[in-house]
């Protein structure tokens, strides 16, 4: 009896495994077809590009030729091509699949390989591991994008684009990603004139239930990009400018019925090396931190409307203003959390906020006073006198002295300060009514 049971179990396991592989192959194919349909049916891609797909399917592996057909004349003219072909291989296994995507052999790939640092490597390669859940019909993906280093030469100019590697994942409504890029350099007549190095990127987010990554509807989202060093030669190579530790961060969060969008720009020190004269002011650090506060539902509706809009309509300012009306009808707030500039000659700081009550955008375009009475806000500004006095241009000092005579700025303890208040559109500067 046992001798009979064992073969039956083995046959059952083998059958289940084969069924799982077939299921995986079907799911992988369906997801590929669904992606193509989604792109081709998206209004914002109409007249810009379409996707063509050819496939060869087998039990263990599927092969695809996917071509991006560029339809915008400006893009095709700039790139000097109309099609970008990709070869995609999908290896099926038990409830999982591996996608390997590369630029297909042909004239385009030959042109790219002519600029590669190592033509034996794939110029551009996208790898993805997908896991299929047959119970809730969900898909989890881990992916990696890799490129080689490229060197593009034209006459006396050479541009070197460093290798890129990024990884990410999509699991249900959760996305993550991070990446880094090698140095970008531009040389002229054999000498470097521009260089960017230390580029890193991260992102994470939670999609709105039922939304897709392409739709871009997020409940929460964070993206961060850093650039360790950026330098260039200016004034016919008489001056070298170096910017260190550049950063850009955006954070989207929900707070009850409102959506908060934080945008932070930052920079470390700036170095000026001049063959003519020394810099009068040396920057140590700078930061600009702002928060936009809008209605959550109105913002998501606006995002969805823009995604569903043909590309040509997005270029029409009147169409865009019509859509923005839904956002302004719920009120918009802006907080200047911090403006902070540190130098060796002194500091400049500012903060404040502006609240704009619900208003009709189209009406305000015809009557600017209609929006003025909707404004409330407060703004504070301070700068060290030593910093103003160090500026080589006399005009800022002269203007500030004139403002001081009229009480629009005050000098306190070696600082130049001012405070602006707005109540229902009525403006006061240091307590002095304006208009």
mmCIF file of N, CA and C in Angstrom, residues 33-123:
data_model
loop_
_atom_site.group_PDB
_atom_site.id
_atom_site.type_symbol
_atom_site.label_atom_id
_atom_site.label_comp_id
_atom_site.label_asym_id
_atom_site.label_seq_id
_atom_site.Cartn_x
_atom_site.Cartn_y
_atom_site.Cartn_z
ATOM 1 N N UNK A 33 0.455 41.990 -21.413
ATOM 2 C CA UNK A 33 -0.585 42.501 -22.307
ATOM 3 C C UNK A 33 -1.333 43.655 -21.647
ATOM 4 N N UNK A 34 -1.607 43.522 -20.340
ATOM 5 C CA UNK A 34 -2.317 44.579 -19.620
ATOM 6 C C UNK A 34 -1.506 45.870 -19.597
ATOM 7 N N UNK A 35 -0.179 45.753 -19.427
ATOM 8 C CA UNK A 35 0.687 46.935 -19.439
ATOM 9 C C UNK A 35 0.616 47.647 -20.789
ATOM 10 N N UNK A 36 0.692 46.878 -21.875
ATOM 11 C CA UNK A 36 0.634 47.465 -23.218
ATOM 12 C C UNK A 36 -0.705 48.156 -23.435
ATOM 13 N N UNK A 37 -1.796 47.498 -23.037
ATOM 14 C CA UNK A 37 -3.125 48.097 -23.203
ATOM 15 C C UNK A 37 -3.260 49.376 -22.388
ATOM 16 N N UNK A 38 -2.708 49.367 -21.178
ATOM 17 C CA UNK A 38 -2.811 50.540 -20.315
ATOM 18 C C UNK A 38 -2.091 51.735 -20.926
ATOM 19 N N UNK A 39 -0.909 51.505 -21.489
ATOM 20 C CA UNK A 39 -0.164 52.596 -22.121
ATOM 21 C C UNK A 39 -0.898 53.092 -23.364
ATOM 22 N N UNK A 40 -1.344 52.177 -24.205
ATOM 23 C CA UNK A 40 -1.971 52.567 -25.469
ATOM 24 C C UNK A 40 -3.323 53.237 -25.274
ATOM 25 N N UNK A 41 -3.998 52.944 -24.169
ATOM 26 C CA UNK A 41 -5.303 53.543 -23.923
ATOM 27 C C UNK A 41 -5.224 54.813 -23.081
ATOM 28 N N UNK A 42 -4.054 55.091 -22.503
ATOM 29 C CA UNK A 42 -3.908 56.279 -21.656
ATOM 30 C C UNK A 42 -3.990 57.547 -22.504
ATOM 31 N N UNK A 43 -4.915 58.455 -22.201
ATOM 32 C CA UNK A 43 -5.051 59.676 -23.005
ATOM 33 C C UNK A 43 -3.775 60.516 -23.044
ATOM 34 N N UNK A 44 -3.002 60.526 -21.938
ATOM 35 C CA UNK A 44 -1.819 61.388 -21.903
ATOM 36 C C UNK A 44 -0.692 60.891 -22.798
ATOM 37 N N UNK A 45 -0.805 59.661 -23.339
ATOM 38 C CA UNK A 45 0.196 59.168 -24.283
ATOM 39 C C UNK A 45 -0.267 59.277 -25.735
ATOM 40 N N UNK A 46 -1.521 59.670 -25.947
ATOM 41 C CA UNK A 46 -2.030 59.760 -27.307
ATOM 42 C C UNK A 46 -1.261 60.829 -28.090
ATOM 43 N N UNK A 47 -0.780 60.451 -29.265
ATOM 44 C CA UNK A 47 -0.002 61.375 -30.075
ATOM 45 C C UNK A 47 1.434 61.520 -29.632
ATOM 46 N N UNK A 48 1.816 60.846 -28.534
ATOM 47 C CA UNK A 48 3.188 60.896 -28.025
ATOM 48 C C UNK A 48 3.905 59.588 -28.320
ATOM 49 N N UNK A 49 3.302 58.479 -27.907
ATOM 50 C CA UNK A 49 3.883 57.163 -28.198
ATOM 51 C C UNK A 49 2.812 56.089 -28.095
ATOM 52 N N UNK A 50 3.101 54.969 -28.710
ATOM 53 C CA UNK A 50 2.287 53.773 -28.533
ATOM 54 C C UNK A 50 3.227 52.580 -28.424
ATOM 55 N N UNK A 51 2.696 51.461 -27.955
ATOM 56 C CA UNK A 51 3.504 50.268 -27.732
ATOM 57 C C UNK A 51 2.994 49.141 -28.621
ATOM 58 N N UNK A 52 3.922 48.476 -29.306
ATOM 59 C CA UNK A 52 3.595 47.297 -30.099
ATOM 60 C C UNK A 52 4.271 46.084 -29.469
ATOM 61 N N UNK A 53 3.546 44.968 -29.402
ATOM 62 C CA UNK A 53 4.040 43.773 -28.713
ATOM 63 C C UNK A 53 3.875 42.535 -29.584
ATOM 64 N N UNK A 54 4.953 41.772 -29.715
ATOM 65 C CA UNK A 54 4.917 40.464 -30.361
ATOM 66 C C UNK A 54 5.425 39.445 -29.352
ATOM 67 N N UNK A 55 4.865 38.229 -29.378
ATOM 68 C CA UNK A 55 5.243 37.255 -28.356
ATOM 69 C C UNK A 55 5.396 35.858 -28.932
ATOM 70 N N UNK A 56 6.270 35.086 -28.287
ATOM 71 C CA UNK A 56 6.421 33.654 -28.518
ATOM 72 C C UNK A 56 6.386 32.988 -27.147
ATOM 73 N N UNK A 57 5.404 32.099 -26.947
ATOM 74 C CA UNK A 57 5.214 31.518 -25.626
ATOM 75 C C UNK A 57 5.537 30.033 -25.621
ATOM 76 N N UNK A 58 6.130 29.592 -24.497
ATOM 77 C CA UNK A 58 6.367 28.172 -24.275
ATOM 78 C C UNK A 58 6.076 27.871 -22.815
ATOM 79 N N UNK A 59 6.256 26.615 -22.426
ATOM 80 C CA UNK A 59 5.912 26.203 -21.070
ATOM 81 C C UNK A 59 6.808 26.881 -20.034
ATOM 82 N N UNK A 60 8.096 26.942 -20.304
ATOM 83 C CA UNK A 60 9.054 27.460 -19.331
ATOM 84 C C UNK A 60 9.388 28.926 -19.565
ATOM 85 N N UNK A 61 9.351 29.394 -20.802
ATOM 86 C CA UNK A 61 9.842 30.739 -21.107
ATOM 87 C C UNK A 61 8.981 31.407 -22.163
ATOM 88 N N UNK A 62 8.745 32.707 -21.964
ATOM 89 C CA UNK A 62 8.072 33.541 -22.955
ATOM 90 C C UNK A 62 9.067 34.557 -23.494
ATOM 91 N N UNK A 63 8.995 34.827 -24.792
ATOM 92 C CA UNK A 63 9.858 35.836 -25.414
ATOM 93 C C UNK A 63 8.980 36.905 -26.051
ATOM 94 N N UNK A 64 9.387 38.177 -25.883
ATOM 95 C CA UNK A 64 8.604 39.290 -26.408
ATOM 96 C C UNK A 64 9.519 40.260 -27.145
ATOM 97 N N UNK A 65 8.971 40.874 -28.178
ATOM 98 C CA UNK A 65 9.587 42.044 -28.803
ATOM 99 C C UNK A 65 8.619 43.199 -28.552
ATOM 100 N N UNK A 66 9.060 44.134 -27.730
ATOM 101 C CA UNK A 66 8.247 45.301 -27.403
ATOM 102 C C UNK A 66 8.895 46.526 -28.032
ATOM 103 N N UNK A 67 8.109 47.278 -28.799
ATOM 104 C CA UNK A 67 8.638 48.476 -29.460
ATOM 105 C C UNK A 67 7.858 49.706 -29.016
ATOM 106 N N UNK A 68 8.604 50.710 -28.573
ATOM 107 C CA UNK A 68 8.015 52.019 -28.313
ATOM 108 C C UNK A 68 8.019 52.793 -29.619
ATOM 109 N N UNK A 69 6.839 53.111 -30.121
ATOM 110 C CA UNK A 69 6.712 53.851 -31.371
ATOM 111 C C UNK A 69 6.493 55.321 -31.021
ATOM 112 N N UNK A 70 7.489 56.149 -31.281
ATOM 113 C CA UNK A 70 7.422 57.577 -30.953
ATOM 114 C C UNK A 70 6.593 58.295 -32.002
ATOM 115 N N UNK A 71 5.623 59.110 -31.553
ATOM 116 C CA UNK A 71 4.700 59.767 -32.481
ATOM 117 C C UNK A 71 4.804 61.284 -32.467
ATOM 118 N N UNK A 72 5.468 61.838 -31.470
ATOM 119 C CA UNK A 72 5.620 63.295 -31.390
ATOM 120 C C UNK A 72 6.754 63.721 -32.315
ATOM 121 N N UNK A 73 6.471 64.555 -33.337
ATOM 122 C CA UNK A 73 7.513 64.958 -34.293
ATOM 123 C C UNK A 73 8.718 65.619 -33.631
ATOM 124 N N UNK A 74 8.494 66.396 -32.571
ATOM 125 C CA UNK A 74 9.617 67.061 -31.900
ATOM 126 C C UNK A 74 10.550 66.037 -31.252
ATOM 127 N N UNK A 75 9.971 64.983 -30.672
ATOM 128 C CA UNK A 75 10.785 63.949 -30.030
ATOM 129 C C UNK A 75 11.544 63.140 -31.068
ATOM 130 N N UNK A 76 10.851 62.737 -32.133
ATOM 131 C CA UNK A 76 11.517 61.931 -33.163
ATOM 132 C C UNK A 76 12.631 62.716 -33.843
ATOM 133 N N UNK A 77 12.425 64.018 -34.018
ATOM 134 C CA UNK A 77 13.470 64.838 -34.638
ATOM 135 C C UNK A 77 14.665 64.997 -33.702
ATOM 136 N N UNK A 78 14.394 65.193 -32.405
ATOM 137 C CA UNK A 78 15.483 65.374 -31.443
ATOM 138 C C UNK A 78 16.301 64.099 -31.284
ATOM 139 N N UNK A 79 15.631 62.933 -31.303
ATOM 140 C CA UNK A 79 16.324 61.659 -31.110
ATOM 141 C C UNK A 79 16.772 61.023 -32.417
ATOM 142 N N UNK A 80 16.280 61.551 -33.529
ATOM 143 C CA UNK A 80 16.597 61.004 -34.861
ATOM 144 C C UNK A 80 16.208 59.530 -34.974
ATOM 145 N N UNK A 81 15.101 59.168 -34.361
ATOM 146 C CA UNK A 81 14.577 57.802 -34.488
ATOM 147 C C UNK A 81 13.084 57.806 -34.173
ATOM 148 N N UNK A 82 12.410 56.765 -34.662
ATOM 149 C CA UNK A 82 10.969 56.655 -34.478
ATOM 150 C C UNK A 82 10.576 55.453 -33.628
ATOM 151 N N UNK A 83 11.483 54.480 -33.486
ATOM 152 C CA UNK A 83 11.170 53.275 -32.730
ATOM 153 C C UNK A 83 12.311 52.926 -31.776
ATOM 154 N N UNK A 84 11.944 52.477 -30.586
ATOM 155 C CA UNK A 84 12.918 51.958 -29.623
ATOM 156 C C UNK A 84 12.514 50.518 -29.316
ATOM 157 N N UNK A 85 13.271 49.533 -29.838
ATOM 158 C CA UNK A 85 12.883 48.128 -29.659
ATOM 159 C C UNK A 85 13.537 47.493 -28.428
ATOM 160 N N UNK A 86 12.771 46.670 -27.728
ATOM 161 C CA UNK A 86 13.273 45.938 -26.568
ATOM 162 C C UNK A 86 13.004 44.442 -26.746
ATOM 163 N N UNK A 87 13.953 43.635 -26.309
ATOM 164 C CA UNK A 87 13.750 42.192 -26.191
ATOM 165 C C UNK A 87 13.480 41.869 -24.726
ATOM 166 N N UNK A 88 12.402 41.126 -24.471
ATOM 167 C CA UNK A 88 12.029 40.761 -23.105
ATOM 168 C C UNK A 88 11.902 39.245 -23.025
ATOM 169 N N UNK A 89 12.640 38.647 -22.106
ATOM 170 C CA UNK A 89 12.516 37.211 -21.837
ATOM 171 C C UNK A 89 11.898 37.030 -20.454
ATOM 172 N N UNK A 90 10.918 36.153 -20.379
ATOM 173 C CA UNK A 90 10.247 35.865 -19.117
ATOM 174 C C UNK A 90 10.426 34.386 -18.810
ATOM 175 N N UNK A 91 11.164 34.093 -17.742
ATOM 176 C CA UNK A 91 11.381 32.708 -17.320
ATOM 177 C C UNK A 91 10.366 32.358 -16.233
ATOM 178 N N UNK A 92 9.551 31.347 -16.500
ATOM 179 C CA UNK A 92 8.479 30.967 -15.590
ATOM 180 C C UNK A 92 8.936 29.871 -14.633
ATOM 181 N N UNK A 93 8.549 29.994 -13.371
ATOM 182 C CA UNK A 93 8.772 28.933 -12.392
ATOM 183 C C UNK A 93 7.537 28.863 -11.503
ATOM 184 N N UNK A 94 7.627 28.149 -10.390
ATOM 185 C CA UNK A 94 6.446 27.941 -9.556
ATOM 186 C C UNK A 94 6.008 29.256 -8.906
ATOM 187 N N UNK A 95 4.896 29.797 -9.388
ATOM 188 C CA UNK A 95 4.289 31.015 -8.851
ATOM 189 C C UNK A 95 5.232 32.212 -8.852
ATOM 190 N N UNK A 96 6.201 32.218 -9.750
ATOM 191 C CA UNK A 96 7.093 33.367 -9.881
ATOM 192 C C UNK A 96 7.626 33.418 -11.309
ATOM 193 N N UNK A 97 8.125 34.583 -11.680
ATOM 194 C CA UNK A 97 8.681 34.761 -13.019
ATOM 195 C C UNK A 97 9.800 35.780 -12.958
ATOM 196 N N UNK A 98 10.779 35.601 -13.841
ATOM 197 C CA UNK A 98 11.896 36.538 -13.933
ATOM 198 C C UNK A 98 11.863 37.205 -15.301
ATOM 199 N N UNK A 99 11.871 38.546 -15.293
ATOM 200 C CA UNK A 99 11.848 39.334 -16.524
ATOM 201 C C UNK A 99 13.257 39.869 -16.786
ATOM 202 N N UNK A 100 13.735 39.711 -18.012
ATOM 203 C CA UNK A 100 15.028 40.262 -18.421
ATOM 204 C C UNK A 100 14.780 41.115 -19.663
ATOM 205 N N UNK A 101 15.008 42.416 -19.544
ATOM 206 C CA UNK A 101 14.710 43.352 -20.630
ATOM 207 C C UNK A 101 15.980 44.066 -21.072
ATOM 208 N N UNK A 102 16.230 44.062 -22.387
ATOM 209 C CA UNK A 102 17.374 44.758 -22.967
ATOM 210 C C UNK A 102 16.953 45.392 -24.287
ATOM 211 N N UNK A 103 17.730 46.382 -24.723
ATOM 212 C CA UNK A 103 17.489 46.949 -26.052
ATOM 213 C C UNK A 103 17.776 45.880 -27.092
ATOM 214 N N UNK A 104 16.863 45.730 -28.044
ATOM 215 C CA UNK A 104 16.980 44.669 -29.046
ATOM 216 C C UNK A 104 18.125 44.960 -30.010
ATOM 217 N N UNK A 105 18.759 43.900 -30.545
ATOM 218 C CA UNK A 105 19.815 44.098 -31.551
ATOM 219 C C UNK A 105 19.300 44.898 -32.740
ATOM 220 N N UNK A 106 20.163 45.755 -33.264
ATOM 221 C CA UNK A 106 19.782 46.582 -34.398
ATOM 222 C C UNK A 106 20.627 47.835 -34.456
ATOM 223 N N UNK A 107 20.224 48.760 -35.300
ATOM 224 C CA UNK A 107 20.998 49.983 -35.521
ATOM 225 C C UNK A 107 21.116 50.816 -34.249
ATOM 226 N N UNK A 108 20.014 50.932 -33.479
ATOM 227 C CA UNK A 108 20.052 51.731 -32.257
ATOM 228 C C UNK A 108 21.044 51.152 -31.256
ATOM 229 N N UNK A 109 21.004 49.839 -31.048
ATOM 230 C CA UNK A 109 21.924 49.209 -30.104
ATOM 231 C C UNK A 109 23.369 49.355 -30.569
ATOM 232 N N UNK A 110 23.607 49.248 -31.876
ATOM 233 C CA UNK A 110 24.967 49.425 -32.403
ATOM 234 C C UNK A 110 25.487 50.832 -32.098
ATOM 235 N N UNK A 111 24.614 51.836 -32.254
ATOM 236 C CA UNK A 111 25.016 53.217 -31.968
ATOM 237 C C UNK A 111 25.337 53.395 -30.482
ATOM 238 N N UNK A 112 24.527 52.773 -29.624
ATOM 239 C CA UNK A 112 24.756 52.890 -28.183
ATOM 240 C C UNK A 112 26.051 52.194 -27.782
ATOM 241 N N UNK A 113 26.278 50.993 -28.313
ATOM 242 C CA UNK A 113 27.483 50.235 -27.958
ATOM 243 C C UNK A 113 28.756 50.945 -28.407
ATOM 244 N N UNK A 114 28.646 51.760 -29.456
ATOM 245 C CA UNK A 114 29.816 52.510 -29.921
ATOM 246 C C UNK A 114 30.263 53.544 -28.894
ATOM 247 N N UNK A 115 29.383 53.883 -27.945
ATOM 248 C CA UNK A 115 29.724 54.869 -26.909
ATOM 249 C C UNK A 115 29.993 54.216 -25.555
ATOM 250 N N UNK A 116 29.867 52.888 -25.465
ATOM 251 C CA UNK A 116 30.017 52.199 -24.184
ATOM 252 C C UNK A 116 31.464 52.097 -23.727
ATOM 253 N N UNK A 117 31.638 52.116 -22.412
ATOM 254 C CA UNK A 117 32.965 51.859 -21.851
ATOM 255 C C UNK A 117 33.337 50.393 -22.022
ATOM 256 N N UNK A 118 32.358 49.506 -21.924
ATOM 257 C CA UNK A 118 32.585 48.062 -22.079
ATOM 258 C C UNK A 118 31.488 47.477 -22.963
ATOM 259 N N UNK A 119 31.699 47.441 -24.289
ATOM 260 C CA UNK A 119 30.661 46.961 -25.207
ATOM 261 C C UNK A 119 30.257 45.511 -24.976
ATOM 262 N N UNK A 120 31.064 44.742 -24.237
ATOM 263 C CA UNK A 120 30.713 43.343 -23.974
ATOM 264 C C UNK A 120 29.564 43.233 -22.963
ATOM 265 N N UNK A 121 29.317 44.283 -22.189
ATOM 266 C CA UNK A 121 28.239 44.273 -21.204
ATOM 267 C C UNK A 121 26.943 44.757 -21.844
ATOM 268 N N UNK A 122 25.785 44.397 -21.269
ATOM 269 C CA UNK A 122 24.529 44.992 -21.737
ATOM 270 C C UNK A 122 24.569 46.506 -21.534
ATOM 271 N N UNK A 123 24.180 47.258 -22.556
ATOM 272 C CA UNK A 123 24.184 48.717 -22.436
ATOM 273 C C UNK A 123 23.182 49.175 -21.385
#
